[in-house]
Amino acid sequence: REGQYAKVVAVVIDALRWDFVRAPGCEGCEALPHHGALAVLGEVAARRPGHAQVWQFAADPPTNTMQRLEGLTTGSLPTFMDFSKSLSASAVGEDSLLHHARDSGARIVFAGDDTWTALFPGLLSHPHPYPSFNVKDLDTVDEGVREHFRQALAAPEGWDGLIGHTLGVDHIGHTFHVRDGRMAGRLRRYDAWLRGVVEEMEAGAGPGGPFEHALLVVLGDHGQTLQGEHGGGTFDEAVTALFAYAVQP
């Protein structure tokens, strides 16, 4: 395909706080287990300057998944009038990145939060949605995303775009809270998984390899408070991370 990148891999980590990626640098700040637990993004950016970067990324409120996905894919600004639609997402009728991908013939594999298939019915070539509202279920969505990523990365000739949307961090926040030990543990699992994704893409990034012209993007749709809440515009709720990595040597 024409363009700078022949393949794009995108991972959305629901409710990704900024301090999950970068520990606070203030003197005297309390060190908590979740601080900087998703270290791989900063490490890759430090190892591959000019190819990778981590940015602080501020989401427009309301900081809920449906509104954030609409904003990210269409470029529109969400409003609190949209909040009432949060529990019943309907198809996006306006122009979006997913519409352009379909019109260009791009084959998109998706796994994760079923909000995507409600917003973009028929636009994802190979969708694998998982129910998103059972916040007591900490594992099903994340395990499904990892498994479908494993399969897709092993057969890169079958797709042009690969999207995953994990929910474990969001659900742990809602069910427990950010300081709960399960949160740091889940972030460490994400860290190990993303290291594997990076390694596999780098291994195939040489001349003629399947990831020679590939881009890896990892981002949060919004953050969350220490109590696991989101929806408003406070720093903890709105500020998340955006990581981009052009993996070619």
Short mmCIF file of C-alpha atoms in Angstrom, two decimals:
data_model
loop_
_atom_site.label_atom_id
_atom_site.label_comp_id
_atom_site.label_asym_id
_atom_site.label_seq_id
_atom_site.Cartn_x
_atom_site.Cartn_y
_atom_site.Cartn_z
CA ARG A 1 0.00 0.00 0.00
CA GLU A 2 1.09 3.56 -0.71
CA GLY A 3 2.16 5.55 2.30
CA GLN A 4 4.94 5.60 4.85
CA TYR A 5 3.76 2.50 6.71
CA ALA A 6 2.52 -0.74 5.20
CA LYS A 7 1.34 -2.10 8.56
CA VAL A 8 0.06 -0.44 11.72
CA VAL A 9 -0.28 -2.17 15.08
CA ALA A 10 -2.29 -0.24 17.68
CA VAL A 11 -2.90 -1.12 21.32
CA VAL A 12 -5.44 0.87 23.35
CA ILE A 13 -5.01 0.36 27.10
CA ASP A 14 -8.24 1.45 28.70
CA ALA A 15 -7.84 3.89 31.63
CA LEU A 16 -4.06 4.21 31.27
CA ARG A 17 -2.87 6.77 33.82
CA TRP A 18 0.21 8.83 32.94
CA ASP A 19 2.03 7.63 36.07
CA PHE A 20 1.65 4.03 34.92
CA VAL A 21 4.16 4.95 32.19
CA ARG A 22 6.24 7.69 33.85
CA ALA A 23 6.81 7.77 37.60
CA PRO A 24 6.32 11.22 39.15
CA GLY A 25 9.58 13.13 39.24
CA CYS A 26 8.71 15.38 42.16
CA GLU A 27 10.93 15.35 45.22
CA GLY A 28 9.23 13.74 48.20
CA CYS A 29 6.45 12.12 46.15
CA GLU A 30 5.25 8.82 47.58
CA ALA A 31 6.58 5.93 45.50
CA LEU A 32 3.76 3.53 44.64
CA PRO A 33 4.01 0.10 42.95
CA HIS A 34 2.10 1.23 39.87
CA HIS A 35 4.45 4.16 39.19
CA GLY A 36 6.28 3.52 35.93
CA ALA A 37 5.25 -0.14 35.94
CA LEU A 38 4.71 -0.03 32.15
CA ALA A 39 8.37 0.73 31.65
CA VAL A 40 8.83 -0.74 28.17
CA LEU A 41 7.51 2.33 26.36
CA GLY A 42 10.06 4.69 27.87
CA GLU A 43 12.85 2.15 27.47
CA VAL A 44 12.17 1.69 23.75
CA ALA A 45 12.00 5.47 23.28
CA ALA A 46 15.38 5.83 25.02
CA ARG A 47 16.91 2.96 23.03
CA ARG A 48 15.60 4.08 19.63
CA PRO A 49 15.65 7.91 19.59
CA GLY A 50 14.40 9.20 16.28
CA HIS A 51 12.27 6.06 15.87
CA ALA A 52 10.20 6.03 19.08
CA GLN A 53 8.70 8.63 21.39
CA VAL A 54 6.38 8.80 24.41
CA TRP A 55 4.12 11.83 24.80
CA GLN A 56 1.79 12.99 27.52
CA PHE A 57 -1.62 12.88 25.89
CA ALA A 58 -4.61 14.87 27.19
CA ALA A 59 -8.09 13.55 26.42
CA ASP A 60 -11.08 15.85 26.02
CA PRO A 61 -13.85 15.13 28.55
CA PRO A 62 -16.12 13.31 28.97
CA THR A 63 -13.42 10.72 29.54
CA ASN A 64 -15.44 7.61 28.71
CA THR A 65 -14.46 4.99 26.15
CA MET A 66 -17.21 5.53 23.60
CA GLN A 67 -16.67 9.28 23.37
CA ARG A 68 -12.90 8.89 23.34
CA LEU A 69 -12.97 6.34 20.51
CA GLU A 70 -15.23 8.60 18.47
CA GLY A 71 -12.88 11.52 19.04
CA LEU A 72 -9.74 9.54 18.26
CA THR A 73 -11.10 8.08 15.02
CA THR A 74 -13.09 11.02 13.65
CA GLY A 75 -11.22 14.04 15.03
CA SER A 76 -14.42 15.42 16.55
CA LEU A 77 -14.69 16.83 20.07
CA PRO A 78 -17.02 14.90 22.40
CA THR A 79 -19.56 16.71 24.55
CA PHE A 80 -21.23 15.88 27.82
CA MET A 81 -24.48 15.61 25.85
CA ASP A 82 -22.97 12.39 24.47
CA PHE A 83 -22.58 10.97 27.99
CA SER A 84 -26.07 9.47 27.94
CA LYS A 85 -25.01 7.30 24.99
CA SER A 86 -22.16 5.69 26.92
CA LEU A 87 -24.10 2.52 27.70
CA SER A 88 -25.50 2.04 24.19
CA ALA A 89 -22.99 2.94 21.49
CA SER A 90 -24.42 3.40 18.00
CA ALA A 91 -22.69 3.35 14.64
CA VAL A 92 -20.53 6.35 13.76
CA GLY A 93 -21.99 7.97 10.68
CA GLU A 94 -19.32 10.60 10.07
CA ASP A 95 -15.97 10.26 8.34
CA SER A 96 -13.40 8.30 10.33
CA LEU A 97 -10.05 6.55 10.08
CA LEU A 98 -11.89 3.24 9.95
CA HIS A 99 -14.00 4.37 6.98
CA HIS A 100 -10.84 5.43 5.14
CA ALA A 101 -9.18 2.10 5.95
CA ARG A 102 -12.13 0.21 4.51
CA ASP A 103 -12.27 2.38 1.40
CA SER A 104 -8.54 1.81 0.79
CA GLY A 105 -9.00 -1.96 1.01
CA ALA A 106 -7.02 -2.30 4.26
CA ARG A 107 -7.60 -5.52 6.15
CA ILE A 108 -8.09 -4.75 9.86
CA VAL A 109 -7.91 -7.39 12.58
CA PHE A 110 -9.47 -6.27 15.85
CA ALA A 111 -9.70 -7.85 19.30
CA GLY A 112 -11.01 -6.40 22.56
CA ASP A 113 -13.66 -3.99 23.83
CA ASP A 114 -16.91 -4.54 21.89
CA THR A 115 -17.53 -0.77 21.76
CA TRP A 116 -15.47 -0.83 18.56
CA THR A 117 -17.85 -3.16 16.71
CA ALA A 118 -20.86 -1.15 17.91
CA LEU A 119 -19.32 2.10 16.64
CA PHE A 120 -17.87 0.67 13.40
CA PRO A 121 -20.07 -2.23 12.24
CA GLY A 122 -18.77 -3.83 9.07
CA LEU A 123 -15.57 -1.78 9.00
CA LEU A 124 -13.30 -4.29 10.74
CA SER A 125 -12.32 -7.17 8.47
CA HIS A 126 -11.70 -9.70 11.24
CA PRO A 127 -13.39 -8.56 14.48
CA HIS A 128 -13.08 -10.42 17.77
CA PRO A 129 -15.16 -8.36 20.24
CA TYR A 130 -15.52 -9.13 23.93
CA PRO A 131 -18.21 -7.78 26.30
CA SER A 132 -16.95 -4.69 28.07
CA PHE A 133 -19.32 -3.87 30.92
CA ASN A 134 -18.66 -6.69 33.40
CA VAL A 135 -16.09 -4.85 35.50
CA LYS A 136 -15.75 -7.87 37.79
CA ASP A 137 -14.21 -9.81 34.90
CA LEU A 138 -10.56 -8.81 35.01
CA ASP A 139 -9.11 -11.32 32.56
CA THR A 140 -11.31 -12.43 29.64
CA VAL A 141 -10.78 -9.41 27.39
CA ASP A 142 -7.04 -9.13 28.05
CA GLU A 143 -6.46 -12.84 27.44
CA GLY A 144 -8.47 -12.65 24.21
CA VAL A 145 -6.46 -9.67 22.96
CA ARG A 146 -3.16 -11.39 23.71
CA GLU A 147 -4.23 -14.59 21.96
CA HIS A 148 -5.47 -12.85 18.81
CA PHE A 149 -2.31 -10.72 18.71
CA ARG A 150 -0.23 -13.89 18.99
CA GLN A 151 -2.05 -15.41 16.02
CA ALA A 152 -1.94 -12.23 13.92
CA LEU A 153 1.74 -11.48 14.52
CA ALA A 154 2.55 -15.07 13.52
CA ALA A 155 0.70 -14.58 10.20
CA PRO A 156 1.36 -10.95 9.20
CA GLU A 157 0.56 -11.59 5.55
CA GLY A 158 -3.14 -11.72 6.46
CA TRP A 159 -3.67 -8.13 7.62
CA ASP A 160 -2.64 -4.50 7.19
CA GLY A 161 -3.84 -3.16 10.54
CA LEU A 162 -3.99 -4.86 13.93
CA ILE A 163 -5.93 -3.24 16.79
CA GLY A 164 -6.24 -4.43 20.38
CA HIS A 165 -8.21 -2.77 23.18
CA THR A 166 -7.53 -4.15 26.66
CA LEU A 167 -9.78 -3.61 29.68
CA GLY A 168 -8.01 -5.19 32.65
CA VAL A 169 -6.57 -1.95 34.02
CA ASP A 170 -9.95 -0.19 33.74
CA HIS A 171 -11.79 -3.07 35.42
CA ILE A 172 -9.27 -3.39 38.25
CA GLY A 173 -9.63 0.33 38.91
CA HIS A 174 -13.43 0.14 38.99
CA THR A 175 -13.61 -3.04 41.07
CA PHE A 176 -10.76 -2.28 43.48
CA HIS A 177 -8.63 0.87 43.11
CA VAL A 178 -5.35 1.96 41.57
CA ARG A 179 -3.28 1.26 44.69
CA ASP A 180 -4.52 -2.34 44.86
CA GLY A 181 -1.72 -4.84 44.21
CA ARG A 182 -3.65 -6.28 41.26
CA MET A 183 -3.07 -3.04 39.34
CA ALA A 184 0.72 -3.12 39.49
CA GLY A 185 0.61 -6.83 38.71
CA ARG A 186 -1.53 -6.29 35.61
CA LEU A 187 0.72 -3.48 34.41
CA ARG A 188 3.74 -5.76 34.73
CA ARG A 189 1.89 -8.36 32.64
CA TYR A 190 1.16 -5.72 29.99
CA ASP A 191 4.83 -4.70 30.12
CA ALA A 192 6.00 -8.27 29.47
CA TRP A 193 3.43 -8.74 26.68
CA LEU A 194 4.35 -5.49 24.92
CA ARG A 195 8.04 -6.37 25.15
CA GLY A 196 7.18 -9.53 23.24
CA VAL A 197 5.25 -7.56 20.61
CA VAL A 198 8.19 -5.18 20.17
CA GLU A 199 10.67 -8.06 19.89
CA GLU A 200 8.58 -9.87 17.30
CA MET A 201 8.10 -6.75 15.20
CA GLU A 202 11.79 -5.83 15.42
CA ALA A 203 12.76 -9.35 14.37
CA GLY A 204 10.70 -8.91 11.19
CA ALA A 205 11.75 -5.33 10.45
CA GLY A 206 14.79 -6.07 8.30
CA PRO A 207 14.87 -5.61 4.51
CA GLY A 208 12.03 -7.57 2.96
CA GLY A 209 10.61 -8.50 6.36
CA PRO A 210 6.89 -8.27 7.16
CA PHE A 211 7.46 -5.33 9.54
CA GLU A 212 10.03 -3.46 7.47
CA HIS A 213 7.58 -0.57 7.12
CA ALA A 214 5.50 -0.91 10.28
CA LEU A 215 4.33 1.44 13.02
CA LEU A 216 3.49 0.41 16.58
CA VAL A 217 1.20 2.72 18.55
CA VAL A 218 0.26 2.27 22.23
CA LEU A 219 -2.08 4.73 23.92
CA GLY A 220 -4.69 5.20 26.58
CA ASP A 221 -8.19 6.36 25.75
CA HIS A 222 -8.28 8.25 29.06
CA GLY A 223 -6.89 7.97 32.59
CA GLN A 224 -8.55 7.28 35.94
CA THR A 225 -8.52 8.59 39.50
CA LEU A 226 -6.86 6.69 42.32
CA GLN A 227 -10.36 5.41 43.13
CA GLY A 228 -10.73 4.00 39.60
CA GLU A 229 -13.17 6.62 38.36
CA HIS A 230 -13.20 8.55 35.08
CA GLY A 231 -15.54 10.70 33.03
CA GLY A 232 -14.45 14.17 34.10
CA GLY A 233 -11.59 16.42 33.14
CA THR A 234 -9.20 16.23 36.10
CA PHE A 235 -5.54 15.52 35.39
CA ASP A 236 -5.79 11.90 36.55
CA GLU A 237 -8.88 11.25 34.41
CA ALA A 238 -7.84 13.12 31.26
CA VAL A 239 -4.07 12.74 30.97
CA THR A 240 -2.75 9.50 29.55
CA ALA A 241 0.15 8.39 27.31
CA LEU A 242 0.77 8.08 23.59
CA PHE A 243 3.69 5.97 22.31
CA ALA A 244 4.69 5.61 18.66
CA TYR A 245 7.48 3.45 17.28
CA ALA A 246 8.63 3.09 13.67
CA VAL A 247 10.29 -0.29 14.04
CA GLN A 248 12.44 -0.39 10.88
CA PRO A 249 16.21 -0.37 11.53
#
